[in-house]
């Protein structure tokens, strides 16, 4: 269950930067503020201009602050799946204390033992997720603290990513005047929050169609097993329309939104609309079917690239089918086209929150929900990551709270103390060898 308190999610996307402020009360999430600003400084999901990205973040944050009536100090920021690697990890230690009662220190020590590995200099450990513990041979333990034992083992999953992407993301957030509370792996948060328990267990594919890239993720046996990033997204559909119809990018985007459909069979050649063409004084008439065929060509290419990598690991045999989300998935006809290409059950995920019932907000909402559900064991194990510090369970919720604009001198001092204690610190389609048997 999510902790009670305030949580802020930040999604730095290619086309827009989104901020959501949510209040959790007894596990129920209430969204009290939203910011959505046009994104500058990113290309295909990667930060290419830090200053422009900082300005975009600040604009989105200001919007959210105005709507929520608060001042945002720290955020949980999403990290894209570019070059993300997932590996199983295992560690074992002897319990330290004379009483042999397992403590927070023992949990952190066994997590450190699980992270004893050779990490390439260009990569960095992003997160470690403990799956279960074994105490003196007794398996399936989720939280061993307070138990008596001599030998403690931990089995988990470790995520690593490129240092460049991690550094640039943190740098932009910090230059925007914010503190990074949690660096959340976007596809992990997405699969954890949009899928039901059955879909996580038996296996489901989630395809996030963003503006600059499309991320395909596979959740099976309640673990994120695989991610693949295709450097094509909704912006590429708009560019195709612009090039084919010889119109401006803004006009092409408007045509896509107002008349676009990814499934030509649903359109008509008799329905026409005017298009302002560069070099001509008068608009020309274009029919719906022609526009739909332009859109279909790009979306079909995106889906076929995802299908190729999914076929290599037999993921399409999983019973959960495919779930589409992201801004690109909101285009009419996308689900029908995906159904034809993947030949499995396909459905569209739409957030069920007032004012945010659009797939474009799925990522940022999932970041907030995922951050709120992180338990004490996660925070303790996180302290084993080089450069990180374990947060006290009671402080974790406090540090994720948003500070109100009006506060006493005493509360400001408390916030400063907390802030001082916070931890400082070619896209691939290649499938890693360890994925070959993940569905056994």
PDB file of N, CA and C in Angstrom, residues 29-66:
ATOM      1  N   UNK A  29      -4.875   7.715  -4.030  1.00  0.00           N
ATOM      2  CA  UNK A  29      -4.170   8.821  -4.658  1.00  0.00           C
ATOM      3  C   UNK A  29      -5.138   9.891  -5.143  1.00  0.00           C
ATOM      4  N   UNK A  30      -4.866  11.132  -4.755  1.00  0.00           N
ATOM      5  CA  UNK A  30      -5.630  12.288  -5.237  1.00  0.00           C
ATOM      6  C   UNK A  30      -4.664  13.243  -5.917  1.00  0.00           C
ATOM      7  N   UNK A  31      -4.870  13.486  -7.202  1.00  0.00           N
ATOM      8  CA  UNK A  31      -4.004  14.398  -7.945  1.00  0.00           C
ATOM      9  C   UNK A  31      -4.483  15.823  -7.713  1.00  0.00           C
ATOM     10  N   UNK A  32      -3.581  16.661  -7.204  1.00  0.00           N
ATOM     11  CA  UNK A  32      -3.965  18.026  -6.837  1.00  0.00           C
ATOM     12  C   UNK A  32      -3.308  19.081  -7.726  1.00  0.00           C
ATOM     13  N   UNK A  33      -2.366  18.667  -8.564  1.00  0.00           N
ATOM     14  CA  UNK A  33      -1.707  19.630  -9.443  1.00  0.00           C
ATOM     15  C   UNK A  33      -1.054  18.957 -10.627  1.00  0.00           C
ATOM     16  N   UNK A  34      -1.128  19.610 -11.793  1.00  0.00           N
ATOM     17  CA  UNK A  34      -0.548  19.066 -13.021  1.00  0.00           C
ATOM     18  C   UNK A  34       0.142  20.177 -13.786  1.00  0.00           C
ATOM     19  N   UNK A  35       1.321  19.870 -14.329  1.00  0.00           N
ATOM     20  CA  UNK A  35       2.022  20.802 -15.207  1.00  0.00           C
ATOM     21  C   UNK A  35       2.385  20.099 -16.496  1.00  0.00           C
ATOM     22  N   UNK A  36       2.236  20.775 -17.620  1.00  0.00           N
ATOM     23  CA  UNK A  36       2.532  20.175 -18.923  1.00  0.00           C
ATOM     24  C   UNK A  36       3.086  21.264 -19.827  1.00  0.00           C
ATOM     25  N   UNK A  37       4.398  21.220 -20.089  1.00  0.00           N
ATOM     26  CA  UNK A  37       5.054  22.258 -20.888  1.00  0.00           C
ATOM     27  C   UNK A  37       5.725  21.646 -22.107  1.00  0.00           C
ATOM     28  N   UNK A  38       5.767  22.406 -23.185  1.00  0.00           N
ATOM     29  CA  UNK A  38       6.443  21.944 -24.397  1.00  0.00           C
ATOM     30  C   UNK A  38       7.905  21.691 -24.080  1.00  0.00           C
ATOM     31  N   UNK A  39       8.411  20.587 -24.588  1.00  0.00           N
ATOM     32  CA  UNK A  39       9.773  20.164 -24.276  1.00  0.00           C
ATOM     33  C   UNK A  39      10.766  20.702 -25.304  1.00  0.00           C
ATOM     34  N   UNK A  40      11.812  21.329 -24.814  1.00  0.00           N
ATOM     35  CA  UNK A  40      12.936  21.754 -25.656  1.00  0.00           C
ATOM     36  C   UNK A  40      14.200  21.113 -25.099  1.00  0.00           C
ATOM     37  N   UNK A  41      15.127  20.820 -25.968  1.00  0.00           N
ATOM     38  CA  UNK A  41      16.415  20.299 -25.507  1.00  0.00           C
ATOM     39  C   UNK A  41      16.521  18.795 -25.515  1.00  0.00           C
ATOM     40  N   UNK A  42      15.501  18.092 -26.044  1.00  0.00           N
ATOM     41  CA  UNK A  42      15.570  16.640 -26.130  1.00  0.00           C
ATOM     42  C   UNK A  42      15.420  16.191 -27.580  1.00  0.00           C
ATOM     43  N   UNK A  43      16.077  15.102 -27.904  1.00  0.00           N
ATOM     44  CA  UNK A  43      15.964  14.504 -29.224  1.00  0.00           C
ATOM     45  C   UNK A  43      15.865  12.995 -29.068  1.00  0.00           C
ATOM     46  N   UNK A  44      14.746  12.436 -29.508  1.00  0.00           N
ATOM     47  CA  UNK A  44      14.520  10.994 -29.427  1.00  0.00           C
ATOM     48  C   UNK A  44      14.673  10.474 -27.994  1.00  0.00           C
ATOM     49  N   UNK A  45      14.146  11.241 -27.048  1.00  0.00           N
ATOM     50  CA  UNK A  45      14.145  10.809 -25.661  1.00  0.00           C
ATOM     51  C   UNK A  45      15.412  11.100 -24.892  1.00  0.00           C
ATOM     52  N   UNK A  46      16.443  11.649 -25.548  1.00  0.00           N
ATOM     53  CA  UNK A  46      17.728  11.903 -24.904  1.00  0.00           C
ATOM     54  C   UNK A  46      17.953  13.402 -24.777  1.00  0.00           C
ATOM     55  N   UNK A  47      18.459  13.832 -23.613  1.00  0.00           N
ATOM     56  CA  UNK A  47      18.756  15.248 -23.383  1.00  0.00           C
ATOM     57  C   UNK A  47      19.967  15.646 -24.217  1.00  0.00           C
ATOM     58  N   UNK A  48      19.771  16.665 -25.070  1.00  0.00           N
ATOM     59  CA  UNK A  48      20.869  17.148 -25.913  1.00  0.00           C
ATOM     60  C   UNK A  48      21.220  18.603 -25.603  1.00  0.00           C
ATOM     61  N   UNK A  49      20.379  19.297 -24.858  1.00  0.00           N
ATOM     62  CA  UNK A  49      20.648  20.683 -24.459  1.00  0.00           C
ATOM     63  C   UNK A  49      20.145  20.860 -23.026  1.00  0.00           C
ATOM     64  N   UNK A  50      21.073  20.939 -22.081  1.00  0.00           N
ATOM     65  CA  UNK A  50      20.710  20.982 -20.663  1.00  0.00           C
ATOM     66  C   UNK A  50      19.935  22.250 -20.320  1.00  0.00           C
ATOM     67  N   UNK A  51      20.376  23.407 -20.801  1.00  0.00           N
ATOM     68  CA  UNK A  51      19.720  24.671 -20.447  1.00  0.00           C
ATOM     69  C   UNK A  51      18.277  24.722 -20.944  1.00  0.00           C
ATOM     70  N   UNK A  52      18.036  24.280 -22.167  1.00  0.00           N
ATOM     71  CA  UNK A  52      16.671  24.280 -22.702  1.00  0.00           C
ATOM     72  C   UNK A  52      15.783  23.300 -21.938  1.00  0.00           C
ATOM     73  N   UNK A  53      16.361  22.157 -21.580  1.00  0.00           N
ATOM     74  CA  UNK A  53      15.593  21.169 -20.812  1.00  0.00           C
ATOM     75  C   UNK A  53      15.243  21.721 -19.437  1.00  0.00           C
ATOM     76  N   UNK A  54      16.196  22.416 -18.814  1.00  0.00           N
ATOM     77  CA  UNK A  54      15.955  23.036 -17.502  1.00  0.00           C
ATOM     78  C   UNK A  54      14.787  24.018 -17.580  1.00  0.00           C
ATOM     79  N   UNK A  55      14.760  24.843 -18.636  1.00  0.00           N
ATOM     80  CA  UNK A  55      13.669  25.813 -18.798  1.00  0.00           C
ATOM     81  C   UNK A  55      12.324  25.109 -18.947  1.00  0.00           C
ATOM     82  N   UNK A  56      12.304  24.007 -19.682  1.00  0.00           N
ATOM     83  CA  UNK A  56      11.059  23.246 -19.859  1.00  0.00           C
ATOM     84  C   UNK A  56      10.579  22.678 -18.533  1.00  0.00           C
ATOM     85  N   UNK A  57      11.520  22.146 -17.746  1.00  0.00           N
ATOM     86  CA  UNK A  57      11.170  21.595 -16.433  1.00  0.00           C
ATOM     87  C   UNK A  57      10.589  22.687 -15.545  1.00  0.00           C
ATOM     88  N   UNK A  58      11.234  23.844 -15.540  1.00  0.00           N
ATOM     89  CA  UNK A  58      10.774  24.942 -14.685  1.00  0.00           C
ATOM     90  C   UNK A  58       9.372  25.412 -15.068  1.00  0.00           C
ATOM     91  N   UNK A  59       9.081  25.451 -16.365  1.00  0.00           N
ATOM     92  CA  UNK A  59       7.743  25.864 -16.799  1.00  0.00           C
ATOM     93  C   UNK A  59       6.685  24.864 -16.331  1.00  0.00           C
ATOM     94  N   UNK A  60       6.977  23.580 -16.475  1.00  0.00           N
ATOM     95  CA  UNK A  60       6.014  22.558 -16.058  1.00  0.00           C
ATOM     96  C   UNK A  60       5.821  22.573 -14.544  1.00  0.00           C
ATOM     97  N   UNK A  61       6.909  22.775 -13.812  1.00  0.00           N
ATOM     98  CA  UNK A  61       6.843  22.808 -12.348  1.00  0.00           C
ATOM     99  C   UNK A  61       6.011  24.004 -11.881  1.00  0.00           C
ATOM    100  N   UNK A  62       6.215  25.156 -12.516  1.00  0.00           N
ATOM    101  CA  UNK A  62       5.446  26.350 -12.127  1.00  0.00           C
ATOM    102  C   UNK A  62       3.950  26.124 -12.332  1.00  0.00           C
ATOM    103  N   UNK A  63       3.590  25.494 -13.443  1.00  0.00           N
ATOM    104  CA  UNK A  63       2.176  25.192 -13.681  1.00  0.00           C
ATOM    105  C   UNK A  63       1.605  24.315 -12.570  1.00  0.00           C
ATOM    106  N   UNK A  64       2.355  23.275 -12.219  1.00  0.00           N
ATOM    107  CA  UNK A  64       1.886  22.350 -11.182  1.00  0.00           C
ATOM    108  C   UNK A  64       1.785  23.045  -9.834  1.00  0.00           C
ATOM    109  N   UNK A  65       2.754  23.916  -9.529  1.00  0.00           N
ATOM    110  CA  UNK A  65       2.735  24.648  -8.264  1.00  0.00           C
ATOM    111  C   UNK A  65       1.512  25.561  -8.171  1.00  0.00           C
ATOM    112  N   UNK A  66       1.207  26.248  -9.269  1.00  0.00           N
ATOM    113  CA  UNK A  66       0.062  27.164  -9.268  1.00  0.00           C
ATOM    114  C   UNK A  66      -1.250  26.417  -9.056  1.00  0.00           C
TER     115      UNK A  66
END
